[in-house]
CSV table of C-alpha atoms in Angstrom, one decimal:
chain,number,residue,atom,x,y,z
Z,8,UNK,CA,0.0,0.0,0.0
Z,9,UNK,CA,1.1,3.5,-0.8
Z,10,UNK,CA,1.8,5.5,2.3
Z,11,UNK,CA,1.9,9.3,2.4
Z,12,UNK,CA,2.8,10.6,5.8
Z,13,UNK,CA,2.5,14.1,7.1
Z,14,UNK,CA,4.6,15.0,10.1
Z,15,UNK,CA,1.9,16.4,12.3
Z,16,UNK,CA,-1.9,16.0,12.5
Z,17,UNK,CA,-2.5,19.2,14.5
Z,18,UNK,CA,-0.2,22.2,14.8
Z,19,UNK,CA,-0.6,25.5,16.6
Z,20,UNK,CA,1.8,28.3,15.7
Z,21,UNK,CA,2.1,32.0,16.5
Z,22,UNK,CA,1.8,34.8,14.0
Z,23,UNK,CA,5.2,35.6,12.4
Z,24,UNK,CA,6.7,32.2,13.1
Z,25,UNK,CA,8.4,30.1,10.4
Z,26,UNK,CA,6.5,26.9,9.9
Z,27,UNK,CA,7.6,23.7,8.3
Z,28,UNK,CA,5.1,21.0,7.1
Z,29,UNK,CA,6.7,17.8,6.1
Z,30,UNK,CA,5.4,15.1,3.8
Z,31,UNK,CA,7.0,11.8,3.0
Z,32,UNK,CA,5.9,9.1,0.6
Z,33,UNK,CA,7.2,5.6,0.3
Z,34,UNK,CA,6.4,4.6,-3.3
Z,35,UNK,CA,9.1,6.4,-5.3
Z,36,UNK,CA,6.5,8.8,-6.8
Z,37,UNK,CA,7.8,11.6,-9.0
Z,38,UNK,CA,4.9,14.0,-8.4
Z,39,UNK,CA,4.0,15.6,-5.1
Z,40,UNK,CA,1.5,18.2,-4.3
Z,41,UNK,CA,0.5,20.6,-1.4
Z,42,UNK,CA,-3.1,21.7,-1.1
Z,43,UNK,CA,-5.0,23.6,1.5
Z,44,UNK,CA,-8.7,23.0,2.2
Z,45,UNK,CA,-11.0,25.6,3.6
Z,46,UNK,CA,-14.8,25.4,4.0
Z,47,UNK,CA,-16.6,26.6,0.9
Z,48,UNK,CA,-13.4,26.8,-1.1
Z,49,UNK,CA,-12.5,23.2,-1.5
Z,50,UNK,CA,-9.0,21.9,-2.2
Z,51,UNK,CA,-6.7,24.6,-3.6
Z,52,UNK,CA,-3.3,23.8,-5.0
Z,53,UNK,CA,-0.4,25.7,-3.4
Z,54,UNK,CA,2.7,24.1,-5.0
Z,55,UNK,CA,3.6,20.9,-6.8
Z,56,UNK,CA,6.8,19.2,-7.8
Z,57,UNK,CA,7.6,16.9,-10.7
Z,58,UNK,CA,10.9,15.7,-9.5
Z,59,UNK,CA,13.7,16.3,-7.0
Z,60,UNK,CA,14.6,20.0,-6.8
Z,61,UNK,CA,11.8,20.9,-9.2
Z,62,UNK,CA,8.8,23.0,-8.1
Z,63,UNK,CA,5.9,24.7,-9.8
Z,64,UNK,CA,3.5,27.3,-8.4
Z,65,UNK,CA,-0.1,26.2,-8.0
Z,66,UNK,CA,-3.1,28.6,-7.7
Z,67,UNK,CA,-2.3,30.2,-4.3
Z,68,UNK,CA,1.5,30.2,-3.8
Z,69,UNK,CA,1.7,33.5,-2.0
Z,70,UNK,CA,3.1,33.3,1.5
Z,71,UNK,CA,4.4,29.8,0.9
Z,72,UNK,CA,7.6,28.1,-0.4
Z,73,UNK,CA,8.5,24.5,-0.9
Z,74,UNK,CA,11.6,22.3,-0.8
Z,75,UNK,CA,12.2,18.9,-2.5
Z,76,UNK,CA,15.7,17.9,-1.8
Z,77,UNK,CA,14.9,14.1,-1.9
Z,78,UNK,CA,12.4,12.3,-4.0
Z,79,UNK,CA,10.4,11.0,-1.1
Z,80,UNK,CA,10.1,14.3,0.8
Z,81,UNK,CA,8.2,17.4,0.0
Z,82,UNK,CA,8.2,20.2,2.5
Z,83,UNK,CA,5.9,23.2,2.7
Z,84,UNK,CA,7.2,26.3,4.4
Z,85,UNK,CA,5.3,29.3,5.7
Z,86,UNK,CA,8.0,32.0,5.9
Z,87,UNK,CA,6.0,34.1,8.3
Z,88,UNK,CA,2.8,32.5,9.5
Z,89,UNK,CA,-0.4,34.7,9.4
Z,90,UNK,CA,-3.8,34.0,10.8
Z,91,UNK,CA,-5.3,33.7,7.2
Z,92,UNK,CA,-3.1,30.6,6.8
Z,93,UNK,CA,-5.1,28.7,9.4
Z,94,UNK,CA,-6.3,25.8,7.4
Z,95,UNK,CA,-6.2,22.1,6.7
Z,96,UNK,CA,-3.1,21.2,4.7
Z,97,UNK,CA,-3.0,18.1,2.5
Z,98,UNK,CA,-0.1,16.5,0.8
Z,99,UNK,CA,-0.5,14.1,-2.1
Z,100,UNK,CA,1.7,12.1,-4.4
Z,101,UNK,CA,1.3,10.2,-7.6
Z,102,UNK,CA,3.2,8.6,-10.5
Z,103,UNK,CA,2.3,8.1,-14.1
Z,104,UNK,CA,-0.9,6.1,-14.5
Z,105,UNK,CA,-2.0,6.4,-10.9
Z,106,UNK,CA,-4.4,8.5,-8.9
Z,107,UNK,CA,-3.1,10.9,-6.3
Z,108,UNK,CA,-2.7,9.4,-2.8
Z,109,UNK,CA,-3.2,11.7,0.1
Z,110,UNK,CA,-1.7,12.1,3.5
Z,111,UNK,CA,-3.9,12.3,6.6
Z,112,UNK,CA,-3.7,16.1,6.6
Z,113,UNK,CA,-2.3,18.7,9.0
Z,114,UNK,CA,-4.7,21.1,10.7
Z,115,UNK,CA,-2.7,24.3,11.3
Z,116,UNK,CA,-3.9,27.0,13.5
Z,117,UNK,CA,-2.1,30.3,13.6
Z,118,UNK,CA,-2.8,32.5,16.6
P,8,UNK,CA,-8.7,29.8,-16.9
P,9,UNK,CA,-9.5,26.8,-14.8
P,10,UNK,CA,-13.1,26.2,-13.7
P,11,UNK,CA,-14.6,23.0,-12.2
P,12,UNK,CA,-18.2,23.2,-11.1
P,13,UNK,CA,-20.3,20.8,-9.0
P,14,UNK,CA,-23.3,21.3,-6.8
P,15,UNK,CA,-22.6,22.3,-3.3
P,16,UNK,CA,-24.9,20.0,-1.5
P,17,UNK,CA,-27.3,17.1,-2.3
P,18,UNK,CA,-29.7,15.0,-0.3
P,19,UNK,CA,-30.8,11.5,-1.0
P,20,UNK,CA,-32.5,8.6,0.7
P,21,UNK,CA,-30.9,5.3,1.9
P,22,UNK,CA,-31.3,2.7,-0.8
P,23,UNK,CA,-31.8,5.2,-3.6
P,24,UNK,CA,-29.6,6.3,-6.5
P,25,UNK,CA,-28.0,9.7,-6.8
P,26,UNK,CA,-26.1,11.4,-9.6
P,27,UNK,CA,-23.5,14.1,-8.9
P,28,UNK,CA,-22.6,16.2,-11.9
P,29,UNK,CA,-19.3,17.9,-12.6
P,30,UNK,CA,-18.6,20.3,-15.5
P,31,UNK,CA,-15.1,21.6,-16.2
P,32,UNK,CA,-13.3,24.2,-18.3
P,33,UNK,CA,-9.5,23.7,-18.1
P,34,UNK,CA,-6.6,24.6,-20.3
P,35,UNK,CA,-5.6,21.0,-20.6
P,36,UNK,CA,-7.1,17.6,-19.9
P,37,UNK,CA,-5.5,14.3,-19.2
P,38,UNK,CA,-8.2,12.7,-17.2
P,39,UNK,CA,-10.8,13.2,-14.5
P,40,UNK,CA,-10.9,11.8,-10.9
P,41,UNK,CA,-13.6,11.4,-8.4
P,42,UNK,CA,-12.7,11.3,-4.7
P,43,UNK,CA,-14.7,10.7,-1.6
P,44,UNK,CA,-13.9,12.6,1.6
P,45,UNK,CA,-15.5,12.0,5.0
P,46,UNK,CA,-15.5,14.8,7.5
P,47,UNK,CA,-12.0,15.3,9.1
P,48,UNK,CA,-10.4,12.7,6.8
P,49,UNK,CA,-8.2,12.8,3.7
P,50,UNK,CA,-9.8,12.2,0.3
P,51,UNK,CA,-9.8,8.7,-1.0
P,52,UNK,CA,-9.8,7.7,-4.6
P,53,UNK,CA,-13.0,6.4,-6.2
P,54,UNK,CA,-12.6,6.5,-10.0
P,55,UNK,CA,-10.6,7.8,-12.9
P,56,UNK,CA,-11.9,8.5,-16.5
P,57,UNK,CA,-9.6,9.4,-19.3
P,58,UNK,CA,-11.8,8.2,-22.3
P,59,UNK,CA,-15.4,8.9,-23.0
P,60,UNK,CA,-17.9,6.6,-21.5
P,61,UNK,CA,-18.9,4.9,-18.3
P,62,UNK,CA,-16.6,3.2,-15.8
P,63,UNK,CA,-18.4,0.9,-13.3
P,64,UNK,CA,-16.9,-0.2,-10.0
P,65,UNK,CA,-19.4,-1.9,-7.7
P,66,UNK,CA,-22.1,0.5,-6.5
P,67,UNK,CA,-20.2,3.5,-8.0
P,68,UNK,CA,-20.0,4.5,-11.7
P,69,UNK,CA,-18.4,7.4,-13.3
P,70,UNK,CA,-19.1,8.9,-16.8
P,71,UNK,CA,-17.1,11.2,-18.9
P,72,UNK,CA,-17.9,13.3,-22.0
P,73,UNK,CA,-14.7,15.2,-23.1
P,74,UNK,CA,-16.5,17.1,-25.9
P,75,UNK,CA,-19.0,18.5,-23.4
P,76,UNK,CA,-16.6,19.0,-20.5
P,77,UNK,CA,-18.9,16.9,-18.3
P,78,UNK,CA,-18.7,14.0,-15.9
P,79,UNK,CA,-21.0,12.5,-13.3
P,80,UNK,CA,-20.6,10.1,-10.4
P,81,UNK,CA,-23.5,7.7,-9.9
P,82,UNK,CA,-24.0,6.0,-6.6
P,83,UNK,CA,-26.5,3.2,-6.3
P,84,UNK,CA,-28.1,1.4,-3.4
P,85,UNK,CA,-27.1,4.3,-1.1
P,86,UNK,CA,-25.9,3.5,2.4
P,87,UNK,CA,-25.6,5.8,5.4
P,88,UNK,CA,-21.8,5.5,5.2
P,89,UNK,CA,-22.0,7.2,1.8
P,90,UNK,CA,-22.7,10.5,3.6
P,91,UNK,CA,-19.5,12.4,2.6
P,92,UNK,CA,-18.2,15.0,0.3
P,93,UNK,CA,-17.5,14.0,-3.3
P,94,UNK,CA,-14.7,15.8,-5.1
P,95,UNK,CA,-14.3,16.1,-8.9
P,96,UNK,CA,-10.7,16.7,-10.0
P,97,UNK,CA,-9.2,17.3,-13.5
P,98,UNK,CA,-5.6,16.4,-14.4
P,99,UNK,CA,-3.7,18.4,-16.9
P,100,UNK,CA,0.0,19.0,-15.8
P,101,UNK,CA,-1.3,19.2,-12.2
P,102,UNK,CA,-4.5,18.1,-10.5
P,103,UNK,CA,-7.2,20.7,-9.9
P,104,UNK,CA,-10.2,20.1,-7.6
P,105,UNK,CA,-13.7,21.3,-7.7
P,106,UNK,CA,-15.2,22.6,-4.4
P,107,UNK,CA,-16.9,19.3,-3.7
P,108,UNK,CA,-20.5,18.2,-3.2
P,109,UNK,CA,-21.6,17.4,0.3
P,110,UNK,CA,-24.0,14.4,0.1
P,111,UNK,CA,-26.5,13.9,2.9
P,112,UNK,CA,-28.2,10.5,3.2
P,113,UNK,CA,-31.5,10.3,4.9
P,114,UNK,CA,-32.7,7.0,6.5
């Protein structure tokens, strides 16, 4: 079974803090994605990556950056957390011919 | 631009059939996914259509018409556990999701 693991299920951070959300997949997938999910807005794509050290902006990249130094790990970075970044963050991975497999999600609260 | 539309909410009765529609306008198209998401959980994969026509998988079926930019998910013999959100997603070079349809099942 494909496993996509996010480092935290719940996280509370203060405004202005630098926040790292980690995602690891164990199936050698090339593609990895970060989404945030908010009521009434659905899943919105923040960043995605086709391969190691490659990254592409999604629909809402402002205030975020990403890092993919190893194939299995895709990190989402909030440079200076703000209250409007309080959300559920979902990581996903896929390879050619497969669906996207999701991690369990990280519910981030910025206070 | 990218646009994926699906109804916000639907209600159906246990044992009945429900059809959830999805229309899309995207710059590219390499397939359409349907996902199920229970409250507080991650989305789980239901179906994938890349060619026109109907894909059947047990109680769930998914249909695609690429020329019309249209898909539907058909759920038969509804069970209470089918109460969830259903997400339509289009793949071009990335995967873009609609806002989801929250399905309520009444006993």
